[in-house]
Short mmCIF file of N, CA and C and ligand atoms in Angstrom, two decimals:
data_model
loop_
_atom_site.label_atom_id
_atom_site.label_comp_id
_atom_site.label_asym_id
_atom_site.label_seq_id
_atom_site.Cartn_x
_atom_site.Cartn_y
_atom_site.Cartn_z
N MET O 1 33.75 -21.08 221.46
CA MET O 1 34.90 -20.62 222.23
C MET O 1 36.21 -21.10 221.60
N LYS O 2 36.26 -22.36 221.28
CA LYS O 2 37.49 -22.91 220.74
C LYS O 2 37.82 -22.29 219.39
N THR O 3 36.77 -22.06 218.63
CA THR O 3 36.96 -21.46 217.31
C THR O 3 37.53 -20.05 217.43
N LEU O 4 36.98 -19.28 218.38
CA LEU O 4 37.44 -17.91 218.58
C LEU O 4 38.91 -17.89 219.01
N TYR O 5 39.26 -18.79 219.89
CA TYR O 5 40.63 -18.87 220.37
C TYR O 5 41.59 -19.18 219.22
N SER O 6 41.20 -20.13 218.42
CA SER O 6 42.05 -20.53 217.29
C SER O 6 42.22 -19.38 216.32
N LEU O 7 41.16 -18.65 216.11
CA LEU O 7 41.20 -17.52 215.18
C LEU O 7 42.15 -16.43 215.69
N THR O 8 42.08 -16.12 217.00
CA THR O 8 42.95 -15.11 217.60
C THR O 8 44.41 -15.53 217.48
N LEU O 9 44.63 -16.79 217.75
CA LEU O 9 45.98 -17.33 217.66
C LEU O 9 46.51 -17.21 216.24
N LEU O 10 45.66 -17.54 215.32
CA LEU O 10 46.03 -17.50 213.91
C LEU O 10 46.37 -16.07 213.49
N LEU O 11 45.56 -15.11 213.96
CA LEU O 11 45.77 -13.71 213.60
C LEU O 11 47.09 -13.19 214.15
N SER O 12 47.38 -13.51 215.40
CA SER O 12 48.62 -13.02 216.00
C SER O 12 49.84 -13.64 215.32
N MET O 13 49.68 -14.85 214.83
CA MET O 13 50.78 -15.49 214.14
C MET O 13 50.94 -14.92 212.74
N ALA O 14 49.84 -14.42 212.22
CA ALA O 14 49.87 -13.89 210.86
C ALA O 14 50.56 -12.53 210.81
N LEU O 15 50.62 -11.82 211.96
CA LEU O 15 51.29 -10.52 212.00
C LEU O 15 52.77 -10.68 211.70
N PRO O 16 53.30 -9.83 210.86
CA PRO O 16 54.74 -9.91 210.59
C PRO O 16 55.54 -9.60 211.86
N ALA O 17 56.73 -10.11 211.93
CA ALA O 17 57.54 -9.98 213.14
C ALA O 17 57.79 -8.52 213.53
N TRP O 18 57.98 -7.64 212.55
CA TRP O 18 58.29 -6.24 212.90
C TRP O 18 57.12 -5.54 213.56
N ALA O 19 55.90 -5.96 213.23
CA ALA O 19 54.73 -5.32 213.81
C ALA O 19 54.60 -5.65 215.29
N GLN O 20 55.19 -6.76 215.68
CA GLN O 20 55.07 -7.17 217.07
C GLN O 20 56.20 -6.64 217.93
N THR O 21 57.35 -6.36 217.35
CA THR O 21 58.51 -5.98 218.15
C THR O 21 58.92 -4.51 218.04
N THR O 22 58.64 -3.85 216.91
CA THR O 22 59.08 -2.48 216.73
C THR O 22 58.24 -1.52 217.56
N PRO O 23 58.88 -0.69 218.39
CA PRO O 23 58.12 0.30 219.16
C PRO O 23 57.61 1.41 218.22
N PRO O 24 56.65 2.20 218.68
CA PRO O 24 56.17 3.30 217.85
C PRO O 24 57.31 4.25 217.48
N ALA O 25 57.23 4.87 216.34
CA ALA O 25 58.31 5.72 215.85
C ALA O 25 58.64 6.84 216.83
N SER O 26 57.64 7.35 217.53
CA SER O 26 57.87 8.48 218.43
C SER O 26 58.78 8.10 219.59
N ALA O 27 58.71 6.85 220.00
CA ALA O 27 59.51 6.41 221.14
C ALA O 27 60.99 6.36 220.79
N ALA O 28 61.29 6.25 219.53
CA ALA O 28 62.67 6.12 219.11
C ALA O 28 63.46 7.41 219.32
N HIS O 29 62.77 8.53 219.43
CA HIS O 29 63.45 9.82 219.54
C HIS O 29 63.55 10.34 220.96
N GLN O 30 63.10 9.57 221.91
CA GLN O 30 63.16 10.02 223.28
C GLN O 30 64.57 9.90 223.83
N HIS O 31 64.97 10.88 224.62
CA HIS O 31 66.27 10.85 225.24
C HIS O 31 66.20 10.01 226.51
N GLY O 32 67.34 9.60 226.98
CA GLY O 32 67.36 8.84 228.21
C GLY O 32 66.92 9.69 229.39
N GLY O 33 66.52 9.06 230.45
CA GLY O 33 66.08 9.80 231.62
C GLY O 33 64.64 10.24 231.47
N SER O 34 64.00 10.49 232.60
CA SER O 34 62.61 10.88 232.54
C SER O 34 62.42 12.30 233.06
N VAL O 35 61.44 12.99 232.52
CA VAL O 35 61.13 14.33 232.97
C VAL O 35 60.17 14.22 234.15
N THR O 36 60.72 14.43 235.35
CA THR O 36 59.88 14.26 236.53
C THR O 36 59.96 15.44 237.46
N ALA O 37 60.84 15.37 238.45
CA ALA O 37 60.93 16.42 239.45
C ALA O 37 61.37 17.75 238.84
N SER O 38 60.85 18.84 239.36
CA SER O 38 61.19 20.15 238.81
C SER O 38 62.64 20.50 239.09
N LYS O 39 63.20 19.95 240.16
CA LYS O 39 64.60 20.22 240.48
C LYS O 39 65.52 19.69 239.39
N SER O 40 65.22 18.49 238.91
CA SER O 40 66.06 17.88 237.89
C SER O 40 65.81 18.49 236.52
N ALA O 41 64.76 19.29 236.42
CA ALA O 41 64.43 19.90 235.13
C ALA O 41 65.25 21.17 234.89
N LEU O 42 66.06 21.57 235.88
CA LEU O 42 66.90 22.74 235.69
C LEU O 42 68.03 22.42 234.73
N THR O 43 68.39 23.41 233.92
CA THR O 43 69.44 23.24 232.93
C THR O 43 70.62 24.13 233.27
N ALA O 44 71.81 23.60 233.09
CA ALA O 44 73.02 24.39 233.36
C ALA O 44 73.28 25.36 232.21
N GLY O 45 73.78 26.55 232.57
CA GLY O 45 74.08 27.53 231.53
C GLY O 45 75.08 28.56 232.02
N GLU O 46 75.51 29.41 231.08
CA GLU O 46 76.41 30.50 231.43
C GLU O 46 75.90 31.78 230.78
N VAL O 47 75.89 32.86 231.57
CA VAL O 47 75.39 34.13 231.08
C VAL O 47 76.38 34.75 230.10
N LYS O 48 75.92 35.05 228.90
CA LYS O 48 76.78 35.62 227.88
C LYS O 48 76.49 37.11 227.66
N LYS O 49 75.24 37.47 227.87
CA LYS O 49 74.84 38.85 227.62
C LYS O 49 73.54 39.13 228.35
N ILE O 50 73.43 40.35 228.88
CA ILE O 50 72.20 40.73 229.57
C ILE O 50 71.70 42.05 229.00
N ASP O 51 70.45 42.11 228.67
CA ASP O 51 69.85 43.36 228.19
C ASP O 51 68.64 43.67 229.05
N LEU O 52 68.88 44.54 230.05
CA LEU O 52 67.81 44.86 230.99
C LEU O 52 66.66 45.60 230.33
N LYS O 53 67.00 46.38 229.28
CA LYS O 53 65.97 47.17 228.61
C LYS O 53 64.93 46.29 227.93
N THR O 54 65.40 45.28 227.23
CA THR O 54 64.47 44.39 226.53
C THR O 54 64.11 43.16 227.37
N GLN O 55 64.74 43.07 228.57
CA GLN O 55 64.45 41.97 229.47
C GLN O 55 64.92 40.63 228.91
N LYS O 56 66.00 40.72 228.11
CA LYS O 56 66.48 39.49 227.49
C LYS O 56 67.87 39.13 227.99
N VAL O 57 68.12 37.83 228.02
CA VAL O 57 69.43 37.34 228.45
C VAL O 57 69.90 36.28 227.45
N THR O 58 71.19 36.35 227.11
CA THR O 58 71.77 35.34 226.24
C THR O 58 72.47 34.31 227.10
N LEU O 59 72.08 33.07 226.94
CA LEU O 59 72.67 31.99 227.73
C LEU O 59 73.27 30.93 226.82
N GLN O 60 74.48 30.50 227.23
CA GLN O 60 75.04 29.31 226.62
C GLN O 60 74.55 28.17 227.48
N HIS O 61 73.74 27.30 226.93
CA HIS O 61 73.10 26.30 227.77
C HIS O 61 73.39 24.87 227.35
N GLY O 62 73.23 23.96 228.31
CA GLY O 62 73.32 22.53 228.04
C GLY O 62 72.00 22.05 227.49
N GLU O 63 71.87 20.76 227.38
CA GLU O 63 70.64 20.20 226.85
C GLU O 63 69.45 20.57 227.73
N ILE O 64 68.39 21.11 227.12
CA ILE O 64 67.17 21.42 227.86
C ILE O 64 66.21 20.26 227.63
N LYS O 65 66.12 19.40 228.63
CA LYS O 65 65.36 18.16 228.44
C LYS O 65 63.87 18.41 228.23
N ASN O 66 63.30 19.36 228.99
CA ASN O 66 61.86 19.56 228.86
C ASN O 66 61.46 20.19 227.53
N LEU O 67 62.45 20.77 226.83
CA LEU O 67 62.16 21.35 225.51
C LEU O 67 62.77 20.52 224.39
N ALA O 68 63.44 19.44 224.78
CA ALA O 68 64.12 18.58 223.81
C ALA O 68 65.07 19.39 222.93
N MET O 69 65.83 20.29 223.59
CA MET O 69 66.74 21.18 222.86
C MET O 69 68.19 20.82 223.15
N PRO O 70 68.98 20.71 222.10
CA PRO O 70 70.40 20.40 222.30
C PRO O 70 71.16 21.60 222.85
N PRO O 71 72.38 21.43 223.34
CA PRO O 71 73.17 22.55 223.85
C PRO O 71 73.42 23.60 222.78
N MET O 72 73.32 24.86 223.17
CA MET O 72 73.56 25.96 222.23
C MET O 72 73.62 27.29 222.99
N THR O 73 73.89 28.36 222.27
CA THR O 73 73.83 29.70 222.84
C THR O 73 72.64 30.41 222.22
N MET O 74 71.77 30.95 223.06
CA MET O 74 70.56 31.58 222.53
C MET O 74 69.99 32.62 223.50
N VAL O 75 69.05 33.39 223.00
CA VAL O 75 68.45 34.47 223.78
C VAL O 75 67.14 34.01 224.41
N PHE O 76 66.98 34.36 225.67
CA PHE O 76 65.73 34.06 226.38
C PHE O 76 65.10 35.36 226.87
N LEU O 77 63.80 35.37 226.89
CA LEU O 77 63.08 36.48 227.48
C LEU O 77 62.81 36.12 228.94
N ALA O 78 63.19 37.02 229.85
CA ALA O 78 62.98 36.75 231.27
C ALA O 78 61.53 37.02 231.65
N GLN O 79 61.00 36.14 232.47
CA GLN O 79 59.62 36.30 232.92
C GLN O 79 59.47 37.56 233.77
N ASP O 80 60.52 37.82 234.56
CA ASP O 80 60.51 38.97 235.47
C ASP O 80 61.85 39.69 235.36
N PRO O 81 61.85 41.02 235.18
CA PRO O 81 63.11 41.75 235.03
C PRO O 81 64.03 41.62 236.25
N SER O 82 63.47 41.39 237.42
CA SER O 82 64.30 41.26 238.62
C SER O 82 65.18 40.02 238.57
N MET O 83 64.80 39.06 237.74
CA MET O 83 65.60 37.85 237.59
C MET O 83 66.97 38.18 237.00
N LEU O 84 67.00 39.19 236.11
CA LEU O 84 68.24 39.55 235.42
C LEU O 84 69.10 40.50 236.23
N ALA O 85 68.46 41.24 237.12
CA ALA O 85 69.18 42.25 237.89
C ALA O 85 70.26 41.63 238.77
N LYS O 86 70.06 40.41 239.20
CA LYS O 86 71.02 39.77 240.09
C LYS O 86 72.11 39.00 239.33
N LEU O 87 72.02 39.02 238.00
CA LEU O 87 73.00 38.27 237.21
C LEU O 87 74.01 39.21 236.56
N LYS O 88 75.19 38.64 236.23
CA LYS O 88 76.14 39.38 235.44
C LYS O 88 76.80 38.43 234.43
N VAL O 89 77.37 39.03 233.38
CA VAL O 89 77.99 38.24 232.33
C VAL O 89 79.10 37.36 232.92
N GLY O 90 79.11 36.11 232.56
CA GLY O 90 80.12 35.18 233.06
C GLY O 90 79.60 34.29 234.17
N ASP O 91 78.43 34.66 234.74
CA ASP O 91 77.86 33.85 235.81
C ASP O 91 77.46 32.46 235.31
N LYS O 92 77.75 31.47 236.12
CA LYS O 92 77.25 30.12 235.84
C LYS O 92 75.89 30.02 236.52
N VAL O 93 74.93 29.52 235.80
CA VAL O 93 73.57 29.48 236.34
C VAL O 93 72.91 28.12 236.10
N ARG O 94 71.82 27.94 236.80
CA ARG O 94 70.89 26.85 236.50
C ARG O 94 69.56 27.52 236.26
N PHE O 95 68.87 27.07 235.23
CA PHE O 95 67.63 27.77 234.88
C PHE O 95 66.58 26.82 234.35
N ARG O 96 65.39 27.37 234.25
CA ARG O 96 64.31 26.63 233.62
C ARG O 96 63.68 27.52 232.57
N ALA O 97 63.49 26.96 231.39
CA ALA O 97 62.86 27.69 230.30
C ALA O 97 61.63 26.94 229.84
N GLU O 98 60.62 27.69 229.50
CA GLU O 98 59.40 27.05 229.02
C GLU O 98 58.91 27.74 227.77
N GLU O 99 58.17 26.99 226.99
CA GLU O 99 57.64 27.51 225.75
C GLU O 99 56.49 28.47 226.06
N GLY O 100 56.67 29.75 225.72
CA GLY O 100 55.63 30.74 225.95
C GLY O 100 54.95 31.11 224.66
N SER O 101 53.97 32.00 224.75
CA SER O 101 53.24 32.40 223.55
C SER O 101 54.13 33.23 222.62
N ALA O 102 55.12 33.93 223.21
CA ALA O 102 56.00 34.77 222.40
C ALA O 102 57.41 34.21 222.36
N GLY O 103 57.55 32.91 222.28
CA GLY O 103 58.87 32.30 222.25
C GLY O 103 59.23 31.69 223.58
N LEU O 104 60.53 31.46 223.76
CA LEU O 104 60.97 30.79 224.98
C LEU O 104 61.06 31.77 226.14
N LEU O 105 60.50 31.35 227.25
CA LEU O 105 60.45 32.20 228.43
C LEU O 105 61.32 31.59 229.52
N LEU O 106 62.17 32.45 230.10
CA LEU O 106 62.99 32.04 231.23
C LEU O 106 62.13 32.20 232.48
N THR O 107 61.76 31.08 233.08
CA THR O 107 60.83 31.16 234.21
C THR O 107 61.52 31.08 235.56
N TYR O 108 62.78 30.60 235.55
CA TYR O 108 63.51 30.49 236.81
C TYR O 108 65.00 30.51 236.52
N VAL O 109 65.76 31.21 237.35
CA VAL O 109 67.21 31.17 237.20
C VAL O 109 67.87 31.34 238.56
N GLU O 110 68.92 30.58 238.79
CA GLU O 110 69.67 30.72 240.03
C GLU O 110 71.16 30.64 239.71
N LYS O 111 71.94 31.39 240.48
CA LYS O 111 73.38 31.38 240.30
C LYS O 111 73.96 30.10 240.89
N VAL O 112 74.93 29.53 240.21
CA VAL O 112 75.63 28.37 240.76
C VAL O 112 76.87 28.86 241.48
N THR O 113 76.90 28.60 242.78
CA THR O 113 78.08 29.03 243.54
C THR O 113 79.13 27.93 243.51
N PRO O 114 80.34 28.27 243.12
CA PRO O 114 81.39 27.28 242.99
C PRO O 114 81.83 26.67 244.33
CU1 LIG S 1 68.61 26.65 222.86
#
């Protein structure tokens, strides 16, 4: 028993300091805040363009935490065409986008009333 204890102690001391204190590389790229409630997972955006024919909407959006995407303007495919029917260019919205098989899918959108 004593020998085993001494050996373990010796091994832990033998580890270089960085191996004991440095977090895994993946943790270094995480943004602050946690991805938890679906309400907080909504992202703010503004409607720039709507194409009902192709079911696509261009949104200028803030950081999308669940996709680890920085703010930008980009095109989303709407999950349901009725989602776009109630929107117009210039509307401020909150939305949720998820990674689909054919690119990013807009799964939820609501107008922000001032
Ligand atoms: Cu984007």
